[in-house]
Short mmCIF file of C-alpha atoms and ligand atoms in Angstrom, two decimals:
data_model
loop_
_atom_site.label_atom_id
_atom_site.label_comp_id
_atom_site.label_asym_id
_atom_site.label_seq_id
_atom_site.Cartn_x
_atom_site.Cartn_y
_atom_site.Cartn_z
CA MET A 1035 11.96 -7.51 14.33
CA ALA A 1036 11.13 -5.14 11.62
CA THR A 1037 7.65 -4.37 10.26
CA VAL A 1038 6.95 -4.60 6.55
CA ILE A 1039 4.61 -1.98 5.29
CA VAL A 1040 3.38 -1.98 1.67
CA VAL A 1041 1.97 1.28 0.11
CA THR A 1042 -0.46 0.12 -2.54
CA SER A 1043 -3.70 1.15 -4.45
CA GLY A 1044 -4.53 -0.85 -7.51
CA LYS A 1045 -5.07 2.26 -9.51
CA GLY A 1046 -2.06 4.12 -10.94
CA GLY A 1047 -1.07 7.71 -10.25
CA VAL A 1048 -3.05 8.08 -6.86
CA GLY A 1049 0.01 9.07 -4.83
CA LYS A 1050 1.72 5.78 -3.65
CA THR A 1051 5.32 7.01 -4.34
CA THR A 1052 4.56 10.38 -2.88
CA THR A 1053 3.14 8.73 0.15
CA SER A 1054 6.00 6.07 0.34
CA ALA A 1055 8.67 8.81 0.28
CA SER A 1056 7.10 11.04 2.99
CA PHE A 1057 6.02 8.22 5.16
CA ALA A 1058 9.47 6.69 5.18
CA THR A 1059 11.20 10.05 5.76
CA GLY A 1060 8.74 10.80 8.73
CA LEU A 1061 9.48 7.46 10.26
CA ALA A 1062 13.25 7.95 9.92
CA GLN A 1063 12.91 11.58 11.35
CA ARG A 1064 11.44 10.11 14.38
CA GLY A 1065 14.49 7.95 14.89
CA TYR A 1066 13.41 4.69 13.42
CA ARG A 1067 15.83 2.94 11.06
CA THR A 1068 13.93 2.92 7.84
CA VAL A 1069 14.27 1.63 4.33
CA VAL A 1070 12.08 2.26 1.44
CA ILE A 1071 11.95 -0.22 -1.57
CA ASP A 1072 10.93 0.76 -5.05
CA PHE A 1073 8.92 -2.24 -6.50
CA ASP A 1074 8.09 -0.40 -9.66
CA VAL A 1075 10.55 -2.49 -11.88
CA GLY A 1076 10.98 -0.93 -15.26
CA LEU A 1077 9.77 2.52 -14.28
CA ARG A 1078 11.80 3.58 -11.17
CA ASN A 1079 10.31 6.85 -9.65
CA LEU A 1080 11.08 6.75 -5.96
CA ASP A 1081 14.65 7.74 -6.48
CA LEU A 1082 13.52 10.97 -8.24
CA ILE A 1083 11.02 11.82 -5.66
CA MET A 1084 13.65 11.25 -2.97
CA GLY A 1085 16.17 13.19 -4.95
CA CYS A 1086 18.84 10.64 -5.09
CA GLU A 1087 18.58 9.54 -8.74
CA ARG A 1088 22.20 10.43 -9.47
CA ARG A 1089 23.54 8.21 -6.77
CA VAL A 1090 21.94 4.93 -8.03
CA VAL A 1091 24.63 2.46 -8.78
CA TYR A 1092 23.01 -0.99 -8.20
CA ASP A 1093 19.45 -1.75 -7.69
CA PHE A 1094 16.93 -4.26 -6.20
CA VAL A 1095 17.25 -6.75 -8.93
CA ASN A 1096 21.00 -6.65 -8.94
CA VAL A 1097 20.84 -7.61 -5.29
CA ILE A 1098 18.32 -10.43 -5.96
CA ASN A 1099 20.54 -11.77 -8.75
CA SER A 1100 23.58 -11.57 -6.39
CA GLU A 1101 25.35 -8.98 -8.73
CA ALA A 1102 25.85 -6.62 -5.85
CA ASN A 1103 25.32 -6.91 -2.11
CA LEU A 1104 22.73 -4.89 -0.15
CA ASN A 1105 25.32 -2.47 1.31
CA GLN A 1106 26.37 -1.61 -2.31
CA ALA A 1107 22.77 -1.03 -3.49
CA LEU A 1108 21.28 0.83 -0.48
CA ILE A 1109 21.42 4.66 -0.79
CA ARG A 1110 21.75 6.53 2.49
CA ASP A 1111 19.64 9.65 2.47
CA LYS A 1112 21.57 12.96 2.75
CA ARG A 1113 19.07 14.93 4.76
CA VAL A 1114 17.71 12.45 7.25
CA ASP A 1115 19.55 10.01 9.33
CA ASN A 1116 18.36 6.43 9.54
CA LEU A 1117 16.83 6.58 6.02
CA TYR A 1118 17.87 4.34 3.15
CA ILE A 1119 16.41 3.78 -0.34
CA LEU A 1120 16.63 0.76 -2.41
CA PRO A 1121 15.96 1.62 -5.92
CA ALA A 1122 14.09 -0.32 -8.50
CA SER A 1123 15.70 -1.83 -11.52
CA GLN A 1124 15.24 -0.38 -15.02
CA THR A 1125 15.09 -3.90 -16.58
CA ARG A 1126 12.13 -4.73 -18.75
CA ASP A 1127 12.00 -8.17 -17.35
CA LYS A 1128 9.14 -8.36 -14.98
CA GLU A 1129 9.98 -11.93 -13.98
CA ALA A 1130 13.18 -10.57 -12.32
CA LEU A 1131 11.32 -10.20 -8.96
CA THR A 1132 10.96 -13.76 -7.72
CA LYS A 1133 9.17 -14.48 -4.47
CA GLU A 1134 12.23 -16.29 -3.09
CA GLY A 1135 14.58 -13.35 -4.06
CA VAL A 1136 12.30 -10.72 -2.56
CA GLU A 1137 11.94 -12.90 0.58
CA LYS A 1138 15.63 -13.12 0.96
CA ILE A 1139 16.33 -9.47 0.72
CA LEU A 1140 13.55 -8.65 3.06
CA ASN A 1141 14.75 -11.07 5.53
CA GLU A 1142 18.25 -9.46 5.49
CA LEU A 1143 16.80 -5.90 5.65
CA LYS A 1144 14.58 -6.92 8.63
CA GLN A 1145 17.89 -7.65 10.65
CA SER A 1146 18.96 -4.16 10.67
CA PHE A 1147 15.84 -1.93 10.13
CA ASP A 1148 12.82 -1.16 12.20
CA TYR A 1149 10.60 -0.39 9.14
CA VAL A 1150 10.70 -1.69 5.66
CA VAL A 1151 8.33 0.35 3.36
CA CYS A 1152 7.48 -1.12 0.06
CA ASP A 1153 6.36 1.22 -2.82
CA SER A 1154 4.12 -0.74 -4.88
CA PRO A 1155 3.69 -0.43 -8.61
CA ALA A 1156 0.02 0.23 -9.94
CA GLY A 1157 -2.13 -2.69 -10.97
CA ILE A 1158 -2.83 -6.08 -9.57
CA GLU A 1159 -0.05 -8.02 -11.55
CA ARG A 1160 3.22 -9.58 -10.41
CA GLY A 1161 4.92 -6.46 -9.18
CA ALA A 1162 2.02 -5.31 -7.13
CA LEU A 1163 1.57 -8.98 -5.74
CA MET A 1164 5.21 -9.08 -4.76
CA ALA A 1165 5.20 -5.80 -3.05
CA LEU A 1166 2.28 -6.81 -0.80
CA TYR A 1167 2.98 -10.58 -0.37
CA PHE A 1168 5.31 -10.19 2.71
CA ALA A 1169 3.46 -7.20 4.22
CA ASP A 1170 2.66 -7.00 7.81
CA GLU A 1171 0.64 -3.74 7.33
CA ALA A 1172 -0.67 -1.88 4.31
CA LEU A 1173 -1.22 1.83 3.47
CA VAL A 1174 -3.98 1.71 0.94
CA VAL A 1175 -3.75 4.90 -0.94
CA THR A 1176 -7.10 6.15 -2.47
CA ASN A 1177 -8.37 9.21 -4.21
CA PRO A 1178 -11.87 10.36 -3.70
CA GLU A 1179 -12.95 9.17 -7.21
CA VAL A 1180 -14.93 6.03 -8.24
CA SER A 1181 -12.25 3.99 -10.04
CA SER A 1182 -9.76 4.67 -7.23
CA VAL A 1183 -12.19 3.54 -4.49
CA ARG A 1184 -13.05 0.41 -6.47
CA ASP A 1185 -9.52 -0.64 -7.06
CA SER A 1186 -8.66 -0.08 -3.38
CA ASP A 1187 -11.61 -2.54 -2.55
CA ARG A 1188 -9.94 -5.05 -4.90
CA ILE A 1189 -6.67 -4.64 -3.38
CA LEU A 1190 -8.22 -5.23 0.06
CA GLY A 1191 -9.53 -8.38 -1.25
CA ILE A 1192 -6.07 -9.44 -2.38
CA LEU A 1193 -4.39 -8.41 0.97
CA ALA A 1194 -6.97 -10.77 2.60
CA SER A 1195 -6.61 -13.64 0.34
CA ARG A 1196 -3.15 -13.68 -1.33
CA SER A 1197 -0.65 -12.12 1.04
CA ARG A 1198 1.53 -14.49 2.93
CA ARG A 1199 -0.32 -13.85 6.06
CA ALA A 1200 -3.51 -14.92 4.38
CA GLU A 1201 -1.94 -18.07 2.90
CA GLN A 1202 -0.31 -19.10 6.11
CA GLY A 1203 -3.37 -18.49 8.26
CA ASP A 1204 -1.44 -15.77 10.28
CA PRO A 1205 -3.19 -12.72 11.67
CA PRO A 1206 -4.31 -10.59 8.60
CA VAL A 1207 -2.42 -7.64 7.22
CA LYS A 1208 -3.30 -4.46 9.13
CA GLU A 1209 -5.06 -2.07 6.76
CA HIS A 1210 -4.82 1.72 6.86
CA LEU A 1211 -6.70 4.17 4.56
CA VAL A 1212 -4.75 7.13 3.18
CA LEU A 1213 -7.14 9.41 1.35
CA ALA A 1214 -5.02 11.44 -0.98
CA ARG A 1215 -5.60 14.38 -3.21
CA TYR A 1216 -8.66 15.40 -1.21
CA ALA A 1217 -10.29 18.68 -2.03
CA PRO A 1218 -12.48 19.77 0.92
CA ASP A 1219 -14.29 22.46 -1.00
CA ARG A 1220 -15.25 20.24 -3.81
CA ALA A 1221 -16.41 17.50 -1.46
CA HIS A 1222 -18.37 20.23 0.51
CA ARG A 1223 -20.11 21.21 -2.75
CA GLY A 1224 -21.05 17.67 -3.45
CA ASP A 1225 -18.84 17.39 -6.41
CA MET A 1226 -16.39 14.89 -4.89
CA LEU A 1227 -16.88 12.00 -2.63
CA THR A 1228 -16.33 13.02 1.05
CA VAL A 1229 -13.96 11.47 3.60
CA GLU A 1230 -16.98 9.90 5.20
CA ASP A 1231 -18.34 8.34 1.99
CA VAL A 1232 -14.99 6.66 1.31
CA LEU A 1233 -14.62 5.39 4.85
CA GLU A 1234 -18.27 3.98 4.60
CA ILE A 1235 -17.60 2.01 1.48
CA LEU A 1236 -14.10 0.69 2.23
CA GLY A 1237 -14.70 0.19 5.93
CA ILE A 1238 -11.03 0.41 7.18
CA PRO A 1239 -9.47 2.73 9.59
CA LEU A 1240 -8.48 6.21 8.36
CA LEU A 1241 -4.79 6.80 8.78
CA GLY A 1242 -4.61 10.26 7.11
CA VAL A 1243 -6.19 12.61 4.64
CA ILE A 1244 -3.77 14.38 2.30
CA PRO A 1245 -5.08 17.54 0.70
CA GLU A 1246 -4.69 18.17 -3.03
CA SER A 1247 -1.64 20.56 -2.89
CA PRO A 1248 0.64 22.38 -5.27
CA ALA A 1249 3.42 21.64 -2.73
CA VAL A 1250 3.52 18.03 -3.87
CA LEU A 1251 4.45 19.06 -7.42
CA GLN A 1252 6.91 21.74 -6.29
CA SER A 1253 8.68 19.24 -3.90
CA SER A 1254 8.85 16.52 -6.50
CA ASN A 1255 10.44 19.06 -8.86
CA ALA A 1256 13.09 19.64 -6.20
CA GLY A 1257 13.51 15.93 -5.31
CA VAL A 1258 12.50 16.66 -1.59
CA PRO A 1259 9.76 14.53 0.03
CA VAL A 1260 6.94 16.78 0.64
CA ILE A 1261 7.00 16.05 4.49
CA LEU A 1262 10.19 18.01 4.71
CA GLU A 1263 8.55 21.17 3.16
CA ASP A 1264 7.92 23.21 6.36
CA GLY A 1265 4.65 24.98 6.06
CA SER A 1266 3.13 23.09 3.42
CA ASP A 1267 -0.31 21.56 4.00
CA ALA A 1268 0.33 18.22 2.41
CA GLY A 1269 3.52 17.94 4.46
CA ALA A 1270 1.94 18.71 7.67
CA ALA A 1271 -0.77 16.08 6.69
CA TYR A 1272 2.04 13.47 6.29
CA GLY A 1273 3.54 14.50 9.49
CA ASP A 1274 0.28 13.79 11.35
CA LEU A 1275 -0.15 10.51 9.35
CA VAL A 1276 3.31 9.32 10.58
CA GLU A 1277 2.32 10.29 14.29
CA ARG A 1278 -0.92 8.41 14.03
CA PHE A 1279 0.82 5.30 12.56
CA LEU A 1280 3.15 5.49 15.57
CA GLY A 1281 0.15 5.53 17.96
CA LYS A 1282 -0.62 9.18 18.55
CA ASP A 1283 -4.31 10.12 18.60
CA LEU A 1284 -4.43 13.20 16.43
CA PRO A 1285 -7.60 14.88 14.82
CA HIS A 1286 -7.79 14.98 11.08
CA ARG A 1287 -7.01 18.33 9.73
CA PHE A 1288 -7.35 19.51 6.08
CA THR A 1289 -10.85 17.76 5.80
CA MET A 1290 -12.86 20.98 6.27
CA SER A 1291 -13.61 23.60 3.57
CA GLN A 1292 -11.34 26.45 4.01
CA LYS A 1293 -13.21 28.85 1.76
CA LYS A 1294 -14.49 31.81 3.53
CA GLY A 1295 -18.19 32.29 3.52
CA PHE A 1296 -19.86 35.26 1.88
CA LEU A 1297 -20.13 37.22 5.00
CA LYS A 1298 -16.53 36.73 6.10
CA ARG A 1299 -15.31 37.66 2.61
CA LEU A 1300 -17.45 40.85 2.77
CA PHE A 1301 -16.33 41.93 6.30
CA GLY A 1302 -12.93 40.21 6.57
CA GLY A 1303 -11.93 38.40 9.66
CA SER A 1304 -10.39 34.96 9.65
CA MET B 539 -29.30 26.12 5.71
CA GLY B 540 -27.99 29.78 6.50
CA LEU B 541 -29.42 32.75 4.69
CA PHE B 542 -26.23 33.33 2.70
CA ASP B 543 -26.24 29.80 1.13
CA TYR B 544 -28.98 31.17 -1.14
CA PHE B 545 -26.24 33.04 -2.88
CA ARG B 546 -24.48 29.90 -3.73
CA SER B 547 -25.15 27.36 -6.49
CA PRO B 548 -27.24 24.42 -5.16
CA PRO B 549 -25.21 21.56 -3.81
CA SER B 550 -24.28 19.07 -6.68
CA LYS B 551 -25.66 15.49 -6.71
CA SER B 552 -22.59 14.37 -8.48
CA ALA B 553 -20.95 12.76 -5.53
CA ALA B 554 -24.15 11.17 -4.30
CA LEU B 555 -24.39 9.38 -7.61
CA ALA B 556 -20.72 8.24 -7.38
CA LYS B 557 -21.28 6.87 -3.94
CA GLU B 558 -24.33 4.96 -5.01
CA ARG B 559 -22.74 3.44 -7.96
CA LEU B 560 -19.83 2.48 -5.83
CA GLN B 561 -21.83 0.79 -3.24
CA ILE B 562 -23.47 -1.30 -5.73
CA ILE B 563 -20.32 -2.43 -7.63
CA VAL B 564 -18.34 -3.03 -4.41
CA ALA B 565 -21.11 -5.10 -2.81
CA HIS B 566 -21.28 -7.27 -6.18
CA GLU B 567 -17.60 -7.78 -6.33
CA ARG B 568 -17.19 -8.63 -2.67
CA GLY B 569 -20.09 -11.15 -3.05
CA SER B 570 -18.29 -13.06 -5.75
CA ARG B 571 -15.04 -12.90 -3.81
CA ARG B 572 -16.52 -14.42 -0.69
CA SER B 573 -18.92 -16.97 -2.06
CA SER B 574 -16.63 -20.01 -1.90
CA PRO B 575 -13.35 -19.73 0.04
CA ASP B 576 -14.94 -20.72 3.24
CA TYR B 577 -14.22 -24.38 2.77
CA LEU B 578 -10.67 -23.63 1.82
CA PRO B 579 -9.24 -23.79 5.15
CA ALA B 580 -10.84 -27.14 5.97
CA LEU B 581 -9.80 -28.49 2.62
CA LYS B 582 -6.21 -27.35 3.30
CA LYS B 583 -6.16 -29.02 6.66
CA GLU B 584 -7.44 -32.29 5.40
CA LEU B 585 -4.98 -32.32 2.51
CA LEU B 586 -2.32 -31.69 5.02
CA GLU B 587 -3.43 -34.80 6.97
CA VAL B 588 -3.40 -37.08 3.93
CA VAL B 589 -0.08 -35.93 2.83
CA ARG B 590 1.33 -36.29 6.27
CA LYS B 591 0.59 -40.04 6.08
CA TYR B 592 3.38 -40.45 3.58
CA VAL B 593 5.64 -37.34 3.89
CA PRO B 594 6.35 -35.19 7.00
CA ILE B 595 5.48 -31.66 5.90
CA ASP B 596 4.21 -28.60 7.79
CA GLN B 597 1.45 -26.28 7.24
CA SER B 598 3.31 -23.70 5.28
CA GLN B 599 4.19 -26.27 2.63
CA VAL B 600 0.61 -26.57 1.50
CA LYS B 601 -0.77 -23.73 -0.50
CA VAL B 602 -4.27 -23.60 -1.67
CA HIS B 603 -5.64 -20.89 -3.82
CA LEU B 604 -8.80 -20.33 -5.73
CA ASP B 605 -9.00 -18.09 -8.75
CA ARG B 606 -11.77 -16.91 -10.85
CA GLU B 607 -11.37 -16.13 -14.68
CA GLY B 608 -14.56 -15.37 -16.41
CA GLY B 609 -17.15 -17.95 -15.46
CA CYS B 610 -14.46 -20.39 -14.60
CA GLU B 611 -12.92 -21.35 -11.26
CA ILE B 612 -9.49 -22.66 -10.89
CA LEU B 613 -8.37 -24.48 -7.66
CA GLU B 614 -4.55 -24.21 -7.40
CA LEU B 615 -2.81 -26.59 -5.06
CA ASN B 616 0.81 -26.38 -4.31
CA ILE B 617 2.57 -28.81 -2.00
CA THR B 618 6.24 -28.44 -1.46
CA LEU B 619 7.96 -31.71 -0.36
CA PRO B 620 10.99 -31.49 1.97
CA ASP B 621 14.52 -32.35 0.89
CA GLU B 622 15.27 -35.99 0.31
CA GLU B 623 17.38 -36.39 3.29
CA GLN B 624 14.96 -34.78 5.85
CA ARG B 625 12.28 -36.98 4.41
CA LEU B 626 14.09 -40.18 4.74
CA GLY B 627 15.99 -39.29 8.03
CA PRO B 628 13.43 -39.92 10.83
CA GLN B 629 11.96 -43.07 9.09
CA ARG B 630 15.06 -45.29 8.75
N1 ATP C 1647 -1.70 15.42 -2.50
C1 ATP C 1647 -1.47 15.68 -3.81
N2 ATP C 1647 -1.71 16.87 -4.36
C2 ATP C 1647 -1.34 17.22 -5.70
N3 ATP C 1647 -0.80 16.24 -6.45
C3 ATP C 1647 -0.41 15.07 -5.91
C4 ATP C 1647 -0.75 14.78 -4.56
N4 ATP C 1647 -0.38 13.50 -4.48
C5 ATP C 1647 0.19 12.98 -5.60
N5 ATP C 1647 0.16 14.04 -6.53
C6 ATP C 1647 0.67 13.99 -7.94
O1 ATP C 1647 0.09 12.97 -8.62
C7 ATP C 1647 0.97 12.32 -9.53
C8 ATP C 1647 1.23 10.79 -9.12
O2 ATP C 1647 1.70 10.66 -7.86
P1 ATP C 1647 2.63 9.48 -7.42
O3 ATP C 1647 3.65 9.26 -8.46
O4 ATP C 1647 3.01 9.55 -6.09
O5 ATP C 1647 1.54 8.22 -7.68
P2 ATP C 1647 1.78 6.75 -7.77
O6 ATP C 1647 0.45 6.15 -7.15
O7 ATP C 1647 3.02 6.44 -7.27
O8 ATP C 1647 1.74 6.51 -9.34
P3 ATP C 1647 2.10 5.17 -10.08
O9 ATP C 1647 0.93 4.21 -9.99
O10 ATP C 1647 2.44 5.60 -11.53
O11 ATP C 1647 3.22 4.61 -9.31
C9 ATP C 1647 2.22 13.08 -9.34
O12 ATP C 1647 2.38 14.08 -10.38
C10 ATP C 1647 2.12 13.81 -8.10
O13 ATP C 1647 2.78 15.01 -8.16
MG1 MG C 1648 4.69 5.18 -8.01
#
């Protein structure tokens, strides 16, 4: 039976879609049948990040409304086997996502996939609640910055009280912290919250630290999930994150300041 | 602290301030989140028992949810009854 994973944050623009795209791609690369769903009704970004925007014919809401079936709406990724995208609708009608409709589609997807990744919209309104309601596990994406950490804490409260697991008294949604846009140098200087600070405040296990990286913008320009960019720091960090999710015990990279000290700069060496 | 750290600007206290403010606000918000729902599971269980005296329902059909808006708390109860046939079936 498939595992449903929501990628959520509360605050907008912290890296949920970037994370959803790379996480789903990484799972599929490792042989798991994976589908990633864009819950951001009205905005629709995931297809752009995945580079399949011109292949969108039907969307999530069409399937809920039985205007298309799942096979018509699912887009098969051209680069990675086992990877499918279910795009969001551009409709303005936020009521289009009903709990019953979402449940029906998720149940159908769970028949044929190992992992269902739900890219949540920002906020704590309907769309975000729908994206997390059916989750078994959650990737809580946080930036090392006060409003993002606070919003993540609120999302953790919602996962613990308003998810289906909470409502039915099932074991709680398994929580993972993804600390994104981390700048080790700035944290080291005391200008930015450190990994340890954020962990201490949120108190959930750390799945990965994604460095602030120009590769993320470059890959989104090209419509390629950054995990596929060989040699990029953010891509490697997402690769490690996927391995950890699948149970490997890997040390966290990209958390140390890379700046060379004064001496090293003077005398070279690496 | 190494000798060459003297050449750098002193470490900023900016992140320390952020952490302190976050710890306070998060503790406060968690407090108000937690201060009531502990009786909700018991309430739900008893509700289930009462309703079951009249209609056979299962646990997933009772939803209890507590919301706060401003200073006001709203207790939301949602009980889904089974279809007519299922309800009458076993009792006839
Ligand atoms: N590790 C990173 N390094 C640099 N830029 C990043 C990183 N992660 C995300 N970004 C940039 O931040 C912006 C927002 O990213 P993204 O769309 O993934 O966030 P989101 O949480 O999905 O936003 P929304 O809440 O609007 O859905 C994008 O411009 C993206 O390129
Ligand atoms: Mg997004």
